XYZ file of C-alpha atoms in Angstrom:
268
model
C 0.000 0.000 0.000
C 1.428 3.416 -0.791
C 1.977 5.742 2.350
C 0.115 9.242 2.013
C 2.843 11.981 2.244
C 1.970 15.373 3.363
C 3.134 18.088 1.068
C 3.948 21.213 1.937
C 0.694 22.832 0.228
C -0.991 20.934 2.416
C 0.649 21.245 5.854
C 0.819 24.821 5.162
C -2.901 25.078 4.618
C -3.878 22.624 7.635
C -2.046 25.041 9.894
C -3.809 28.023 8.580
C -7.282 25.982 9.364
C -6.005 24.908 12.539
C -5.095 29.106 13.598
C -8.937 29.804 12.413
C -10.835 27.393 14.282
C -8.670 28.297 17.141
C -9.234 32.344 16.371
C -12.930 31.793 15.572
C -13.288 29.786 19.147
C -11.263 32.783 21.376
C -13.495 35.614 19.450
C -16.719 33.405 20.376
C -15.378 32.810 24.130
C -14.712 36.276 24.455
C -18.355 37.864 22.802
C -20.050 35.782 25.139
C -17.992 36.418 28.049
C -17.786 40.350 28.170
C -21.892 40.864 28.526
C -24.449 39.099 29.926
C -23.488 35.580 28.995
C -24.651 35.915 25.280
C -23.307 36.789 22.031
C -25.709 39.447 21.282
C -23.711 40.869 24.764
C -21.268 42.404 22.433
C -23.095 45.111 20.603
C -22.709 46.694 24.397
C -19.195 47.164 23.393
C -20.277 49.696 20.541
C -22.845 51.717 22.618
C -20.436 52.035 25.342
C -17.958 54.928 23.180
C -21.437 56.248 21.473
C -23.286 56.721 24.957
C -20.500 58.393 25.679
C -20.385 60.849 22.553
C -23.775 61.974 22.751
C -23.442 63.018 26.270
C -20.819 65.559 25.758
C -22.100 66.301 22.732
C -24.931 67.526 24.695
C -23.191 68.819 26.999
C -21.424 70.844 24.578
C -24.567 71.847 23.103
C -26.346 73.095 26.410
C -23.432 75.201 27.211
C -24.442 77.227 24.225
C -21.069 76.969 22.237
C -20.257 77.980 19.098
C -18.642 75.256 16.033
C -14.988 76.989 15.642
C -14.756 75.790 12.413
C -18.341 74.610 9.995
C -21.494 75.170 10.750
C -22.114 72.628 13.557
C -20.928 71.898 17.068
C -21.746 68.360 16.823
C -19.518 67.756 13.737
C -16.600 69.543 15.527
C -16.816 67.905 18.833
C -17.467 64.284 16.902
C -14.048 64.683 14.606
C -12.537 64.894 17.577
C -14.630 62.393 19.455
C -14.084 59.564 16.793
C -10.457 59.325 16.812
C -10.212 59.867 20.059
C -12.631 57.304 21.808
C -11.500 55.211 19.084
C -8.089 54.778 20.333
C -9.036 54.827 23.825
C -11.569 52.092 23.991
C -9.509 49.709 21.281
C -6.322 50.008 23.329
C -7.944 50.060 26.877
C -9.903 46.833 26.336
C -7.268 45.256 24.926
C -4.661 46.198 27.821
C -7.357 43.942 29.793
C -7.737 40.870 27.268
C -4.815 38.256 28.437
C -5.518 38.778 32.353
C -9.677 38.068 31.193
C -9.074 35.423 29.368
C -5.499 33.959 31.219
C -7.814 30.120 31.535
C -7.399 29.928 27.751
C -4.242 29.789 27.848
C -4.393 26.595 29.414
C -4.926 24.794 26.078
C -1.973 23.644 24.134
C -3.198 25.266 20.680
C -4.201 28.591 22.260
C -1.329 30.688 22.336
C -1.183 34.618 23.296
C -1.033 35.844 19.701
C -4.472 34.293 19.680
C -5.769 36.028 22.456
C -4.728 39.714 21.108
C -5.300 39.230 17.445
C -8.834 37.806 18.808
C -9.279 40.837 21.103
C -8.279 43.414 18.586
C -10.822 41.731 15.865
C -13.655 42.351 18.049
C -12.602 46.061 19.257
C -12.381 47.009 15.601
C -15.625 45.693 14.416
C -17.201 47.561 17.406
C -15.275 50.918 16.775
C -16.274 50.086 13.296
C -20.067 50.206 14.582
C -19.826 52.973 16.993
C -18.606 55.058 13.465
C -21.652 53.884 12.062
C -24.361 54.829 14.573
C -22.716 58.012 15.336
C -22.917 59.057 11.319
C -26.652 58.098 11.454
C -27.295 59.602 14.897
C -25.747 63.046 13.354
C -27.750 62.642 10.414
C -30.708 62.303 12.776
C -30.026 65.317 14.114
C -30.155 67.579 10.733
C -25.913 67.590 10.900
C -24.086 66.386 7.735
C -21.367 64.790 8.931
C -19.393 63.442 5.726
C -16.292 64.694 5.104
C -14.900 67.269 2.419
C -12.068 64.618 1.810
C -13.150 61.208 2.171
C -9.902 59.584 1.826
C -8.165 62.129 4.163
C -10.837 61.215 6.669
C -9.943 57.118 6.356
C -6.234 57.803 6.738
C -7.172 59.534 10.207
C -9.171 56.354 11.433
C -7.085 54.080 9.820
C -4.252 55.299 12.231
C -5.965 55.867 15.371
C -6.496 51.750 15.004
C -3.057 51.371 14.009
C -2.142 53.230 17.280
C -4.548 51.440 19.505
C -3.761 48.148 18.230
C -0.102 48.987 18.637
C -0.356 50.432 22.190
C -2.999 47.812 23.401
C -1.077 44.734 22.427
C 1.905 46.495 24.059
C -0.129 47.527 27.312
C -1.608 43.554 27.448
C 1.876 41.849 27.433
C 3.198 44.522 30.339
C -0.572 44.099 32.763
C -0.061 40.038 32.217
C 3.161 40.421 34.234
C 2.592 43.757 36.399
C -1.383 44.204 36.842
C -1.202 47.708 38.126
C -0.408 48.820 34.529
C -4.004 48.464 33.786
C -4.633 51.222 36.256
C -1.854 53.147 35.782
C -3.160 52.978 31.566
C -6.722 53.583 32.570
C -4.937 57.123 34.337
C -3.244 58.022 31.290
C -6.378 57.905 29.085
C -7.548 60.907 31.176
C -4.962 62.897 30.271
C -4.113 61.841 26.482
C -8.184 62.787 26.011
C -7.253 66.304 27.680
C -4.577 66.497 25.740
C -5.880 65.168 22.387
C -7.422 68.614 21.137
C -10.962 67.275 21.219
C -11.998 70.125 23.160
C -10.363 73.180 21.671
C -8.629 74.806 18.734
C -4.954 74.241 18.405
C -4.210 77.262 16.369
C -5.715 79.486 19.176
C -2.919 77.756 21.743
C 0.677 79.389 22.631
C 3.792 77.728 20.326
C 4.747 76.600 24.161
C 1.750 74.919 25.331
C 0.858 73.414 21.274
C 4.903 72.014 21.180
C 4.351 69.598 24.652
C 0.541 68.940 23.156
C 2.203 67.328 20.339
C 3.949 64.644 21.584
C 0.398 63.143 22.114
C 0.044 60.646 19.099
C -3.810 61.210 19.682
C -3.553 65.115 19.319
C -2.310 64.493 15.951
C -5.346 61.662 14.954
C -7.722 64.881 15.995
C -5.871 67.566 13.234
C -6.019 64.667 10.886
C -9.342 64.087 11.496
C -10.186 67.818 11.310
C -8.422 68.156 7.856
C -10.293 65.863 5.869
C -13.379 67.972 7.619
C -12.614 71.262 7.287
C -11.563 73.651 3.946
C -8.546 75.491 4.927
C -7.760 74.074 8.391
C -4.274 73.457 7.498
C -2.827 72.371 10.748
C 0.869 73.580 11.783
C 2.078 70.687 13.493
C 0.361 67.512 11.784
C 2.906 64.644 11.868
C 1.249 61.717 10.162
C 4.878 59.908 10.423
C 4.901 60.662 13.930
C 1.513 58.736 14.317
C 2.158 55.832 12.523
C 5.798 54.914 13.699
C 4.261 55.343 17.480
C 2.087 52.832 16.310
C 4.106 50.818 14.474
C 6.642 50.883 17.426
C 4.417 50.153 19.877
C 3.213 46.969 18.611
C 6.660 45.736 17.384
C 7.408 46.541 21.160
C 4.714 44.006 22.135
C 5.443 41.618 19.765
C 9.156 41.385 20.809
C 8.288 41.649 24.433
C 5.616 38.652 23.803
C 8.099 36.175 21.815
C 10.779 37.053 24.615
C 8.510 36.252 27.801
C 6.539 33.791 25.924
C 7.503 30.840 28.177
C 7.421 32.737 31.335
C 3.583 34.066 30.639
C 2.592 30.595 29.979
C 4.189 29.400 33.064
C 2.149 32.028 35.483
């Protein structure tokens, strides 16, 4: 009888099955675990960032201020908002994802890359929706909130997921070792948001006080954001490079810090 010999081809493409099953399994652990015991749990994720939108939109609104820039407060506020809050949440729930779901680890095939590439799947697909039902909740409101430069506008969210992917993957390796970093991140989120430009004008700041704002990645997602909104806003100190290196960095930085400790995180 002949002997069946695996190819290549073959071995290649059983391993690639073998990483979905296993990715499709930690993504359906992990819906189900975050809300209320169910799948459906997850759209909680998405309303979470949006809830918190609409409240400062309002606030915004109450306060009786004027849109800086365009015709409406609510678009201002929100292309500040979206990059913002979409870094934030991304990278802050996945700082959390390899402490909540540690008892995976547990099985042979499930290895930490799993975990974070599973984590940062769902995080995206729920920024994705929060983008979604904040365009139709502006459109609700009479605001036209589609960009003058449409392409401009997906660079801008493109890298505020680079940077949260980057920073949360980095942030998850360092809290499965020292779990006061989650706290200590949680902190920091405070002041990148005060620090992001959501709330203000940068070209109405002192050179002083506008140089220290920018070494905030986030401040720079927010003038992005605010280009591919606005005719004319020409921002002085828009580094895209600046953005997308930090990101790139940081999740280089958790890769290497992963493969390096790989043995010792799957010993705790």
């Amino acid at each position: 009888m002949g002997r069946t010999k695996n190819t290549p081809r073959s071995t290649v493409l059983s391993a690639i099955l073998e990483k979905r099953n296993v990715m499709n399994a930690v993504i359906l652990r992990d819906m189900r675990s975050r809300f209320f015991d169910h799948g459906l749990g997850f759209l909680v994720v998405s309303l979470w960032p949006l809830a918190h939108m609409l409240i400062l939109l309002l606030i915004y609104s109450a306060m009786g201020r004027r849109a800086p820039y365009g015709e409406s407060l609510n678009v201002f506020f929100a292309t500040g908002l979206i990059p913002t809050l979409a870094f934030m949440y991304i990278s802050r729930f996945m700082s959390l994802s390899l402490v909540l779901n540690r008892p995976m680890l547990a099985f042979p095939v499930v290895t930490v890359l799993d975990i974070m590439l599973a984590r940062s799947v769902l995080e995206v697909i729920a920024a994705f929706i929060t983008l979604g039902l904040m365009f139709l909740t502006l459109v609700a409101l009479g605001d036209d909130p589609f960009p003058i430069d449409p392409f401009l506008a997906v660079e801008a969210y493109g890298a505020s997921i680079l940077l949260a992917v980057g920073m949360g993957f980095l942030a998850g390796v360092i809290v499965m070792f020292l779990p006061l970093f989650a706290t200590i991140y949680a902190l920091t989120m405070i002041v990148v948001y005060i620090s992001s430009g959501t709330l203000f004008v940068v070209q109405t700041m002192p050179e002083p006080v506008t140089y220290v704002l920018s070494w905030n990645p986030v401040f720079h997602l927010v003038e992005w954001m605010r280009e591919a909104y606005y005719l004319g806003y020409n921002s002085r100190v828009l580094d895209k490079q600046y953005v997308v290196w930090f990101g790139v960095t940081a999740l280089a930085a958790g890769l290497a810090l992963e493969r390096s400790l790989r043995m010792r995180m799957l010993e705790n």
